[in-house]
Short mmCIF file of C-alpha atoms in Angstrom, two decimals:
data_model
loop_
_atom_site.label_atom_id
_atom_site.label_comp_id
_atom_site.label_asym_id
_atom_site.label_seq_id
_atom_site.Cartn_x
_atom_site.Cartn_y
_atom_site.Cartn_z
CA MET Q 1 -96.37 -83.24 -45.44
CA LEU Q 2 -93.67 -83.33 -43.10
CA SER Q 3 -91.54 -86.22 -42.63
CA PRO Q 4 -91.19 -87.88 -39.17
CA THR Q 5 -87.46 -86.24 -38.98
CA ALA Q 6 -88.68 -82.79 -39.59
CA LEU Q 7 -91.86 -83.22 -37.55
CA ARG Q 8 -89.48 -84.08 -34.66
CA ARG Q 9 -87.22 -81.12 -35.25
CA TRP Q 10 -90.04 -78.63 -35.55
CA SER Q 11 -91.57 -80.23 -32.44
CA TRP Q 12 -88.03 -79.83 -30.62
CA THR Q 13 -87.90 -76.23 -31.74
CA HIS Q 14 -91.66 -75.21 -30.47
CA LYS Q 15 -90.97 -77.37 -27.25
CA TRP Q 16 -88.08 -75.56 -26.42
CA SER Q 17 -88.80 -71.65 -27.49
CA SER Q 18 -92.13 -72.10 -25.85
CA LEU Q 19 -90.56 -73.68 -22.21
CA ILE Q 20 -87.85 -71.02 -21.98
CA CYS Q 21 -90.23 -68.09 -22.66
CA THR Q 22 -93.59 -69.32 -21.11
CA LEU Q 23 -93.01 -67.90 -17.39
CA PHE Q 24 -91.86 -64.36 -18.70
CA MET Q 25 -94.74 -64.34 -21.53
CA LEU Q 26 -97.31 -64.89 -18.43
CA LEU Q 27 -95.92 -62.20 -16.73
CA LEU Q 28 -96.28 -59.61 -19.78
CA CYS Q 29 -99.86 -61.20 -20.68
CA ILE Q 30 -100.64 -60.54 -16.91
CA THR Q 31 -99.04 -57.04 -16.53
CA GLY Q 32 -100.38 -56.03 -19.99
CA LEU Q 33 -104.06 -56.71 -19.06
CA PRO Q 34 -104.39 -53.53 -16.64
CA LEU Q 35 -101.88 -51.34 -19.01
CA ILE Q 36 -104.74 -51.79 -21.56
CA PHE Q 37 -106.98 -49.89 -19.70
CA HIS Q 38 -104.53 -47.63 -18.10
CA HIS Q 39 -106.58 -44.56 -18.54
CA GLU Q 40 -109.65 -45.94 -16.90
CA ILE Q 41 -108.09 -47.48 -14.29
CA GLY Q 42 -106.24 -44.05 -13.60
CA HIS Q 43 -109.78 -42.28 -13.53
CA LEU Q 44 -111.15 -45.20 -10.88
CA LEU Q 45 -108.24 -44.67 -8.81
CA GLY Q 46 -108.19 -40.93 -9.00
CA THR Q 47 -104.80 -40.62 -10.10
CA GLU Q 48 -105.68 -39.34 -13.59
CA VAL Q 49 -105.43 -35.63 -13.84
CA GLU Q 50 -107.76 -33.45 -15.37
CA ALA Q 51 -107.85 -29.92 -16.08
CA PRO Q 52 -110.81 -28.26 -14.56
CA PRO Q 53 -113.59 -26.89 -17.09
CA MET Q 54 -113.55 -23.56 -18.35
CA PRO Q 55 -115.46 -21.65 -21.23
CA ALA Q 56 -114.50 -22.30 -24.62
CA GLY Q 57 -112.06 -19.63 -25.99
CA THR Q 58 -110.40 -18.89 -22.57
CA PRO Q 59 -107.03 -17.58 -23.43
CA ARG Q 60 -104.10 -20.00 -23.00
CA ALA Q 61 -100.79 -19.11 -20.72
CA SER Q 62 -97.65 -19.07 -22.56
CA LEU Q 63 -95.17 -21.67 -22.61
CA ASP Q 64 -92.60 -19.72 -20.18
CA GLN Q 65 -95.26 -19.11 -17.45
CA VAL Q 66 -96.05 -22.71 -17.68
CA LEU Q 67 -92.78 -23.87 -17.12
CA ALA Q 68 -92.27 -21.10 -14.70
CA ALA Q 69 -94.85 -22.61 -12.45
CA ALA Q 70 -93.45 -25.80 -12.78
CA ARG Q 71 -89.80 -24.79 -11.77
CA ALA Q 72 -91.16 -22.71 -8.65
CA GLU Q 73 -92.27 -26.36 -7.38
CA TYR Q 74 -88.79 -27.80 -7.55
CA PRO Q 75 -86.39 -24.40 -8.00
CA ASP Q 76 -83.22 -26.82 -7.47
CA ARG Q 77 -84.12 -28.87 -10.42
CA VAL Q 78 -83.90 -28.39 -14.30
CA VAL Q 79 -86.83 -28.83 -16.55
CA GLN Q 80 -85.91 -32.09 -18.89
CA PHE Q 81 -89.29 -32.20 -21.08
CA ALA Q 82 -92.73 -31.24 -21.28
CA SER Q 83 -95.74 -32.62 -23.08
CA GLN Q 84 -99.18 -31.82 -23.46
CA SER Q 85 -101.97 -34.63 -22.77
CA ASP Q 86 -103.38 -36.26 -25.84
CA GLU Q 87 -106.80 -35.88 -24.21
CA ASP Q 88 -106.66 -32.60 -23.40
CA ASP Q 89 -104.59 -30.12 -24.59
CA ALA Q 90 -105.26 -27.67 -21.85
CA LEU Q 91 -102.91 -29.89 -19.70
CA TRP Q 92 -99.38 -29.87 -19.52
CA PHE Q 93 -96.90 -32.50 -18.02
CA VAL Q 94 -93.11 -31.29 -16.89
CA THR Q 95 -90.80 -33.64 -16.31
CA LEU Q 96 -87.77 -32.01 -13.91
CA THR Q 97 -84.62 -33.73 -12.84
CA PRO Q 98 -81.06 -33.00 -11.12
CA THR Q 99 -79.42 -32.45 -14.33
CA PRO Q 100 -80.24 -33.03 -18.20
CA ALA Q 101 -78.48 -35.97 -18.12
CA PRO Q 102 -80.58 -39.59 -17.90
CA THR Q 103 -81.66 -40.28 -14.80
CA GLU Q 104 -84.69 -42.38 -12.82
CA ASP Q 105 -84.93 -39.56 -10.13
CA PHE Q 106 -87.54 -37.36 -11.73
CA LYS Q 107 -90.54 -35.50 -10.64
CA SER Q 108 -93.52 -34.56 -12.77
CA ILE Q 109 -95.85 -31.80 -12.08
CA ALA Q 110 -99.08 -31.09 -13.96
CA VAL Q 111 -99.94 -27.41 -14.66
CA ASP Q 112 -102.94 -26.01 -16.16
CA GLY Q 113 -102.00 -24.40 -19.68
CA ARG Q 114 -104.60 -21.55 -19.31
CA THR Q 115 -103.96 -20.53 -15.86
CA ALA Q 116 -100.43 -21.78 -15.56
CA GLN Q 117 -101.38 -23.08 -11.94
CA VAL Q 118 -100.23 -26.46 -10.74
CA LEU Q 119 -102.80 -29.07 -10.69
CA ALA Q 120 -100.85 -32.14 -9.37
CA ARG Q 121 -97.62 -33.26 -8.68
CA ARG Q 122 -97.61 -36.80 -10.00
CA PRO Q 123 -95.88 -39.55 -8.05
CA VAL Q 124 -94.00 -41.43 -10.79
CA ASP Q 125 -92.52 -44.16 -8.91
CA GLN Q 126 -95.45 -45.50 -6.84
CA GLY Q 127 -98.47 -47.60 -7.07
CA PHE Q 128 -100.18 -50.07 -8.53
CA MET Q 129 -99.95 -48.96 -12.53
CA TYR Q 130 -96.12 -48.03 -11.99
CA VAL Q 131 -95.10 -51.70 -10.65
CA MET Q 132 -97.24 -53.19 -13.54
CA SER Q 133 -95.78 -50.78 -16.07
CA ARG Q 134 -92.06 -51.44 -14.66
CA LEU Q 135 -92.82 -55.12 -14.68
CA HIS Q 136 -94.12 -54.91 -18.11
CA VAL Q 137 -91.50 -52.47 -19.80
CA ASP Q 138 -88.43 -53.70 -18.17
CA LEU Q 139 -88.33 -55.91 -15.24
CA PHE Q 140 -87.31 -53.04 -13.29
CA ALA Q 141 -84.06 -53.76 -14.62
CA GLY Q 142 -83.68 -50.99 -17.36
CA LEU Q 143 -82.09 -51.49 -20.83
CA ALA Q 144 -80.81 -54.95 -19.59
CA GLY Q 145 -84.52 -55.82 -18.71
CA LYS Q 146 -85.84 -54.61 -21.86
CA LEU Q 147 -83.56 -56.22 -24.19
CA PHE Q 148 -83.94 -59.57 -22.46
CA LEU Q 149 -87.90 -59.31 -22.64
CA GLY Q 150 -87.14 -58.33 -26.32
CA LEU Q 151 -85.27 -61.98 -26.40
CA MET Q 152 -88.31 -63.57 -24.96
CA GLY Q 153 -90.55 -61.91 -27.53
CA LEU Q 154 -88.44 -63.62 -30.28
CA LEU Q 155 -88.56 -67.02 -28.80
CA LEU Q 156 -92.39 -66.56 -28.58
CA LEU Q 157 -92.28 -65.93 -31.98
CA VAL Q 158 -90.65 -68.59 -32.95
CA ALA Q 159 -92.90 -70.87 -30.71
CA ILE Q 160 -96.02 -69.24 -32.68
CA VAL Q 161 -94.50 -70.41 -36.35
CA THR Q 162 -93.58 -73.21 -35.07
CA GLY Q 163 -96.49 -74.40 -33.28
CA VAL Q 164 -98.71 -73.30 -36.88
CA VAL Q 165 -96.37 -75.69 -38.71
CA LEU Q 166 -96.91 -78.53 -36.28
CA TYR Q 167 -100.97 -77.92 -36.21
CA ALA Q 168 -101.84 -79.38 -39.42
CA PRO Q 169 -100.28 -82.64 -38.69
CA PHE Q 170 -101.81 -82.61 -35.30
CA MET Q 171 -105.50 -81.93 -36.73
CA ARG Q 172 -105.46 -84.41 -39.43
CA LYS Q 173 -107.78 -86.67 -37.48
CA LEU Q 174 -109.81 -84.20 -35.54
CA ALA Q 175 -112.13 -81.78 -36.65
CA PHE Q 176 -111.54 -78.04 -36.55
CA GLY Q 177 -111.89 -76.70 -32.49
CA GLU Q 178 -112.53 -80.32 -31.57
CA VAL Q 179 -112.28 -80.87 -28.02
CA ARG Q 180 -112.04 -84.43 -26.77
CA ARG Q 181 -114.10 -84.01 -23.42
CA THR Q 182 -114.30 -87.54 -22.86
CA LYS Q 183 -110.95 -88.45 -22.80
CA SER Q 184 -108.25 -87.58 -19.93
CA PRO Q 185 -107.69 -84.18 -18.57
CA ARG Q 186 -104.41 -83.78 -20.06
CA LEU Q 187 -106.03 -84.47 -23.74
CA LYS Q 188 -108.94 -82.07 -23.11
CA TRP Q 189 -106.37 -79.31 -22.44
CA LEU Q 190 -104.29 -80.27 -25.33
CA ASP Q 191 -107.00 -79.60 -27.06
CA LEU Q 192 -108.15 -76.71 -25.74
CA HIS Q 193 -104.51 -75.44 -25.90
CA ASN Q 194 -104.37 -75.97 -29.71
CA LEU Q 195 -107.77 -74.16 -30.33
CA LEU Q 196 -106.90 -71.20 -28.52
CA GLY Q 197 -103.45 -70.95 -30.04
CA ILE Q 198 -104.60 -71.10 -33.57
CA VAL Q 199 -107.47 -68.97 -32.93
CA THR Q 200 -105.24 -65.88 -31.10
CA VAL Q 201 -102.02 -66.62 -33.45
CA VAL Q 202 -102.50 -63.66 -35.67
CA TRP Q 203 -103.24 -61.36 -32.41
CA ALA Q 204 -100.12 -63.09 -30.59
CA LEU Q 205 -97.80 -62.29 -33.78
CA VAL Q 206 -99.08 -58.83 -33.75
CA VAL Q 207 -98.50 -58.24 -30.18
CA GLY Q 208 -95.28 -60.30 -29.88
CA GLY Q 209 -93.88 -58.71 -32.54
CA THR Q 210 -94.72 -54.96 -31.80
CA GLY Q 211 -93.91 -55.79 -28.02
CA MET Q 212 -90.42 -57.18 -29.47
CA ILE Q 213 -89.81 -53.87 -31.44
CA ASN Q 214 -90.95 -51.49 -28.35
CA THR Q 215 -87.74 -53.07 -26.16
CA TRP Q 216 -85.49 -51.82 -29.05
CA ALA Q 217 -86.82 -48.41 -28.35
CA ASP Q 218 -83.41 -46.53 -26.43
CA LEU Q 219 -81.19 -48.46 -29.11
CA MET Q 220 -82.93 -47.30 -32.12
CA ILE Q 221 -82.84 -43.52 -30.70
CA LYS Q 222 -79.14 -43.65 -29.81
CA TYR Q 223 -79.20 -45.07 -33.41
CA TRP Q 224 -80.68 -42.33 -35.10
CA GLN Q 225 -79.08 -39.49 -33.15
CA TYR Q 226 -75.52 -41.20 -34.05
CA ASP Q 227 -76.28 -41.63 -37.72
CA LYS Q 228 -78.42 -38.91 -38.50
CA LEU Q 229 -78.96 -36.14 -35.99
CA SER Q 230 -75.10 -35.80 -35.67
CA ALA Q 231 -74.95 -34.87 -39.30
CA LEU Q 232 -77.10 -31.91 -38.73
CA LEU Q 233 -75.54 -30.75 -35.68
CA ALA Q 234 -72.18 -30.41 -37.40
CA PRO Q 235 -72.18 -26.61 -37.26
CA TYR Q 236 -72.10 -26.79 -33.67
CA ALA Q 237 -69.31 -29.00 -33.15
CA GLY Q 238 -67.47 -27.93 -29.94
CA GLN Q 239 -69.68 -25.63 -28.67
CA PRO Q 240 -70.92 -26.17 -25.00
CA THR Q 241 -74.43 -26.47 -23.87
CA VAL Q 242 -76.74 -23.22 -24.26
CA PRO Q 243 -76.80 -21.86 -20.67
CA ALA Q 244 -80.23 -21.31 -19.38
CA ALA Q 245 -79.47 -17.68 -18.86
CA GLU Q 246 -79.03 -17.44 -22.45
CA ARG Q 247 -81.73 -19.08 -24.00
CA SER Q 248 -84.83 -17.05 -25.73
CA ALA Q 249 -88.03 -17.30 -24.57
CA LEU Q 250 -89.58 -20.67 -25.16
CA GLN Q 251 -93.21 -19.44 -26.73
CA PRO Q 252 -91.56 -17.87 -30.04
CA ALA Q 253 -89.50 -21.15 -30.26
CA LEU Q 254 -92.66 -23.28 -29.86
CA ASP Q 255 -94.73 -20.68 -32.24
CA ALA Q 256 -91.74 -21.26 -34.84
CA ALA Q 257 -92.14 -24.84 -34.76
CA LEU Q 258 -95.87 -25.11 -35.11
CA ALA Q 259 -95.75 -22.82 -38.17
CA HIS Q 260 -92.76 -24.76 -39.73
CA ALA Q 261 -95.39 -27.38 -39.80
CA PRO Q 262 -98.91 -26.29 -40.66
CA GLY Q 263 -101.70 -28.84 -39.39
CA MET Q 264 -99.54 -30.33 -36.82
CA LYS Q 265 -100.07 -30.18 -32.78
CA LEU Q 266 -97.64 -30.56 -30.19
CA SER Q 267 -97.04 -33.56 -28.73
CA PHE Q 268 -93.55 -33.36 -26.60
CA ILE Q 269 -90.78 -31.05 -26.00
CA ALA Q 270 -86.79 -32.17 -25.18
CA PHE Q 271 -84.86 -29.21 -23.73
CA PRO Q 272 -81.06 -28.73 -24.43
CA GLY Q 273 -78.38 -31.35 -23.26
CA THR Q 274 -81.31 -33.93 -22.53
CA THR Q 275 -81.55 -37.27 -24.05
CA LEU Q 276 -83.90 -36.56 -26.97
CA SER Q 277 -82.24 -33.38 -27.66
CA SER Q 278 -78.98 -31.70 -29.06
CA PRO Q 279 -77.05 -29.11 -26.15
CA HIS Q 280 -78.02 -26.19 -28.69
CA HIS Q 281 -81.62 -26.90 -29.41
CA ASN Q 282 -85.05 -27.34 -28.30
CA THR Q 283 -86.54 -30.41 -29.95
CA PHE Q 284 -90.36 -29.89 -30.55
CA LEU Q 285 -92.16 -33.30 -31.75
CA LEU Q 286 -95.17 -32.38 -33.12
CA ARG Q 287 -97.80 -34.96 -34.34
CA GLY Q 288 -101.04 -35.04 -36.74
CA ASN Q 289 -104.56 -35.22 -36.29
CA THR Q 290 -105.94 -38.47 -37.57
CA PRO Q 291 -105.75 -41.55 -35.88
CA LEU Q 292 -102.50 -42.89 -37.34
CA THR Q 293 -100.59 -39.61 -38.21
CA SER Q 294 -101.24 -38.71 -34.23
CA ARG Q 295 -99.06 -41.55 -33.70
CA LEU Q 296 -96.25 -40.11 -36.10
CA LEU Q 297 -93.73 -37.59 -35.03
CA GLN Q 298 -92.03 -34.75 -36.74
CA PRO Q 299 -88.91 -33.38 -34.96
CA VAL Q 300 -88.68 -29.52 -35.51
CA LEU Q 301 -84.93 -28.30 -34.14
CA VAL Q 302 -85.26 -24.88 -32.95
CA ASP Q 303 -81.94 -23.13 -31.94
CA ALA Q 304 -81.99 -22.48 -28.37
CA ARG Q 305 -80.41 -18.65 -28.58
CA THR Q 306 -82.44 -17.46 -31.26
CA ALA Q 307 -85.92 -19.26 -31.67
CA GLN Q 308 -85.03 -20.00 -35.30
CA VAL Q 309 -86.02 -23.24 -36.80
CA THR Q 310 -82.78 -24.96 -38.08
CA ALA Q 311 -83.75 -28.27 -38.96
CA ALA Q 312 -87.12 -30.67 -39.31
CA PRO Q 313 -85.50 -34.33 -40.04
CA GLN Q 314 -88.06 -36.81 -41.39
CA LEU Q 315 -87.71 -39.79 -38.99
CA PRO Q 316 -86.21 -43.00 -40.55
CA TRP Q 317 -88.18 -46.25 -41.09
CA TYR Q 318 -87.46 -47.86 -38.23
CA LEU Q 319 -88.40 -45.30 -35.83
CA THR Q 320 -91.76 -44.82 -37.72
CA ALA Q 321 -91.97 -48.59 -37.28
CA LEU Q 322 -91.73 -48.24 -33.71
CA LEU Q 323 -94.14 -45.17 -33.34
CA VAL Q 324 -96.60 -47.35 -35.11
CA SER Q 325 -96.00 -50.39 -33.11
CA GLN Q 326 -96.48 -48.72 -29.39
CA PRO Q 327 -100.16 -48.18 -29.52
CA LEU Q 328 -100.93 -51.32 -31.61
CA HIS Q 329 -99.00 -53.16 -28.70
CA PHE Q 330 -101.85 -51.95 -26.32
CA GLY Q 331 -104.86 -51.68 -28.60
CA ASP Q 332 -104.80 -47.57 -29.03
CA TYR Q 333 -106.00 -47.34 -32.13
CA GLY Q 334 -109.81 -48.09 -31.83
CA GLY Q 335 -111.18 -46.85 -29.02
CA MET Q 336 -112.83 -48.93 -25.91
CA PRO Q 337 -114.16 -51.52 -28.44
CA MET Q 338 -110.39 -52.29 -29.42
CA LYS Q 339 -109.44 -52.53 -25.91
CA VAL Q 340 -111.93 -54.89 -24.81
CA LEU Q 341 -111.08 -57.26 -27.67
CA TRP Q 342 -107.47 -56.89 -26.74
CA ALA Q 343 -108.12 -57.79 -23.01
CA LEU Q 344 -110.01 -61.20 -24.32
CA LEU Q 345 -107.52 -62.03 -26.69
CA ASP Q 346 -104.72 -61.52 -23.92
CA ILE Q 347 -106.93 -63.52 -21.51
CA ALA Q 348 -107.05 -66.25 -24.05
CA THR Q 349 -103.46 -65.96 -24.66
CA ILE Q 350 -103.03 -66.51 -20.76
CA VAL Q 351 -104.84 -69.85 -21.21
CA VAL Q 352 -102.79 -70.64 -23.74
CA LEU Q 353 -99.35 -70.17 -21.84
CA GLY Q 354 -100.77 -71.75 -18.73
CA SER Q 355 -102.63 -74.80 -20.61
CA GLY Q 356 -98.87 -75.07 -22.38
CA LEU Q 357 -96.98 -75.46 -18.89
CA TYR Q 358 -99.41 -77.62 -17.41
CA LEU Q 359 -98.98 -79.80 -20.45
CA TRP Q 360 -95.43 -80.20 -19.91
CA LEU Q 361 -95.74 -80.46 -16.23
CA ARG Q 362 -98.03 -83.77 -16.86
CA ARG Q 363 -95.94 -85.04 -19.82
CA LYS Q 364 -95.45 -88.29 -17.96
CA ALA Q 365 -98.76 -88.72 -16.42
CA PRO Q 366 -99.54 -92.54 -17.04
CA ALA Q 367 -101.90 -92.89 -20.00
CA THR Q 368 -105.90 -93.38 -19.36
CA ALA Q 369 -108.13 -96.02 -20.08
CA GLY Q 370 -108.14 -96.63 -24.08
CA SER Q 371 -104.26 -95.81 -24.34
CA ASN Q 372 -103.72 -91.96 -25.64
CA ALA Q 373 -100.91 -93.41 -27.63
CA ALA Q 374 -103.51 -93.98 -30.45
CA GLN Q 375 -104.84 -90.64 -30.51
CA PRO Q 376 -103.44 -87.78 -32.56
CA GLY Q 377 -101.84 -85.38 -30.24
CA SER Q 378 -101.02 -87.63 -27.39
CA SER Q 379 -98.35 -87.53 -25.06
CA ASN Q 380 -96.28 -90.25 -27.17
CA THR Q 381 -96.93 -87.94 -30.44
CA PRO Q 382 -94.17 -85.29 -31.48
CA ALA Q 383 -96.88 -82.73 -31.29
CA ALA Q 384 -98.04 -83.21 -27.93
CA SER Q 385 -94.45 -83.08 -26.59
CA ALA Q 386 -94.15 -79.87 -28.03
CA GLN Q 387 -97.44 -78.68 -26.08
CA GLY Q 388 -99.59 -78.71 -29.01
CA ALA Q 389 -99.66 -76.05 -31.72
CA SER Q 390 -99.32 -72.59 -30.26
CA ALA Q 391 -97.58 -70.63 -27.86
#
C-alpha cells in the first residue's frame, strides 16, 4: 500500500504528465480516427485509385514501361520511389521529384501495371485526409514535429503507468466500475474517467507506445544507413551517383531481387541517390505473404549498372520493431473487425482525455451537499487532483 508521501508523488507525476500531453493526445486521437478507415474514406470520397478489371492472366508490362509512362507526365522530374499497391499488385504508384534529394515537392502517379497506362495523378498535398495525416504525423513541422509528438507520447505512457498505480487506492471503497450517479457532476465524471481509463489501459499503452516508436522512424533509418549500410557500400567509396544514362534496365534488376528472395513480393523501390538507397544501387524492399511477414521488409541492393544483387542485409531489431508497430498503431492487422475495435477504443480514449481536462478545470469547484471530502476520489484526495487513474 502506498504511503501518503508516495501517493502524493505519484499523483503529482500523473497530474502534470497528463496535463502537458492532454491537448496533443486529443488532437492525435481525433485525427487518428479517420486514419483508421483511410482506405474506406478514400473509396467514399472517390480518391482511392483502382486498376480496371481485366481477365486473369493478363500479361504485365515491364517495370521500365511503367516508369516511362510516369516520367512522360513530368519529364523534368526524376523518379525517387515506386511501389505496388498492397491491395492490388497490378497497380503501381510512382513518386517524382525535382532532384533525388529529400523534398516535400513531389508528384504521385498511378500506373496500370498491365497496360502501362496512367490511371491517376494523385494530389498528395491537399484534401481532408492529407490534413489529418500531417497533423497526426508531424503537425506540419517535419522531423521537429515528429520528435515533439514522440515526447508527448512518452508523457502519455508516464500518465498511464502512474494512473494505474493510483487506481487501487482510489477504488478501495468503491466497487469496480461503479459510477456515483447521485453525487456531483464532477464526481460522476471522475468515476467515468477512471472506469474508461482502466478499461482502455492496455490499448492506450499499445497505441501510445507504437506511436512514439513511429515518430523515431527517420532517425532509425538514418542510423541504420550510417551503422550498417555504409559498411556494405565501402567498395563504392568515392564514386559519384550512377548517371541515368549508365543504368541498366530495371526489369532485370527486379527479377534478380525477386530470385534472390523466393516467395517474397515487391513492396517498394528506392532508386540511386534517394533517401532509402545508395548512390550506386536500386534498393528493392520485399515483403512476405502472411499477415505478419507482409509488414516486414527485406532490402535487396542491386547494382544500378550491372543489375546484379550485391547485398541483402537483414534489418536490425529496431527497424523490425518499427515495421511491426506501424500497422499495429492503426489496427491494420485484423481487417474491418479490428478497425472497428480500434475506433471504439479511440473514442473511449477521447472521453478519458476530455474528462481529465474537465476535472482539472473544475478542480476548485465548491463541493456539493454531502461534502465530497468524505468520498474516495473527491477533489481533496491526491487521486482526484491527479485526474483519476488514467491518462
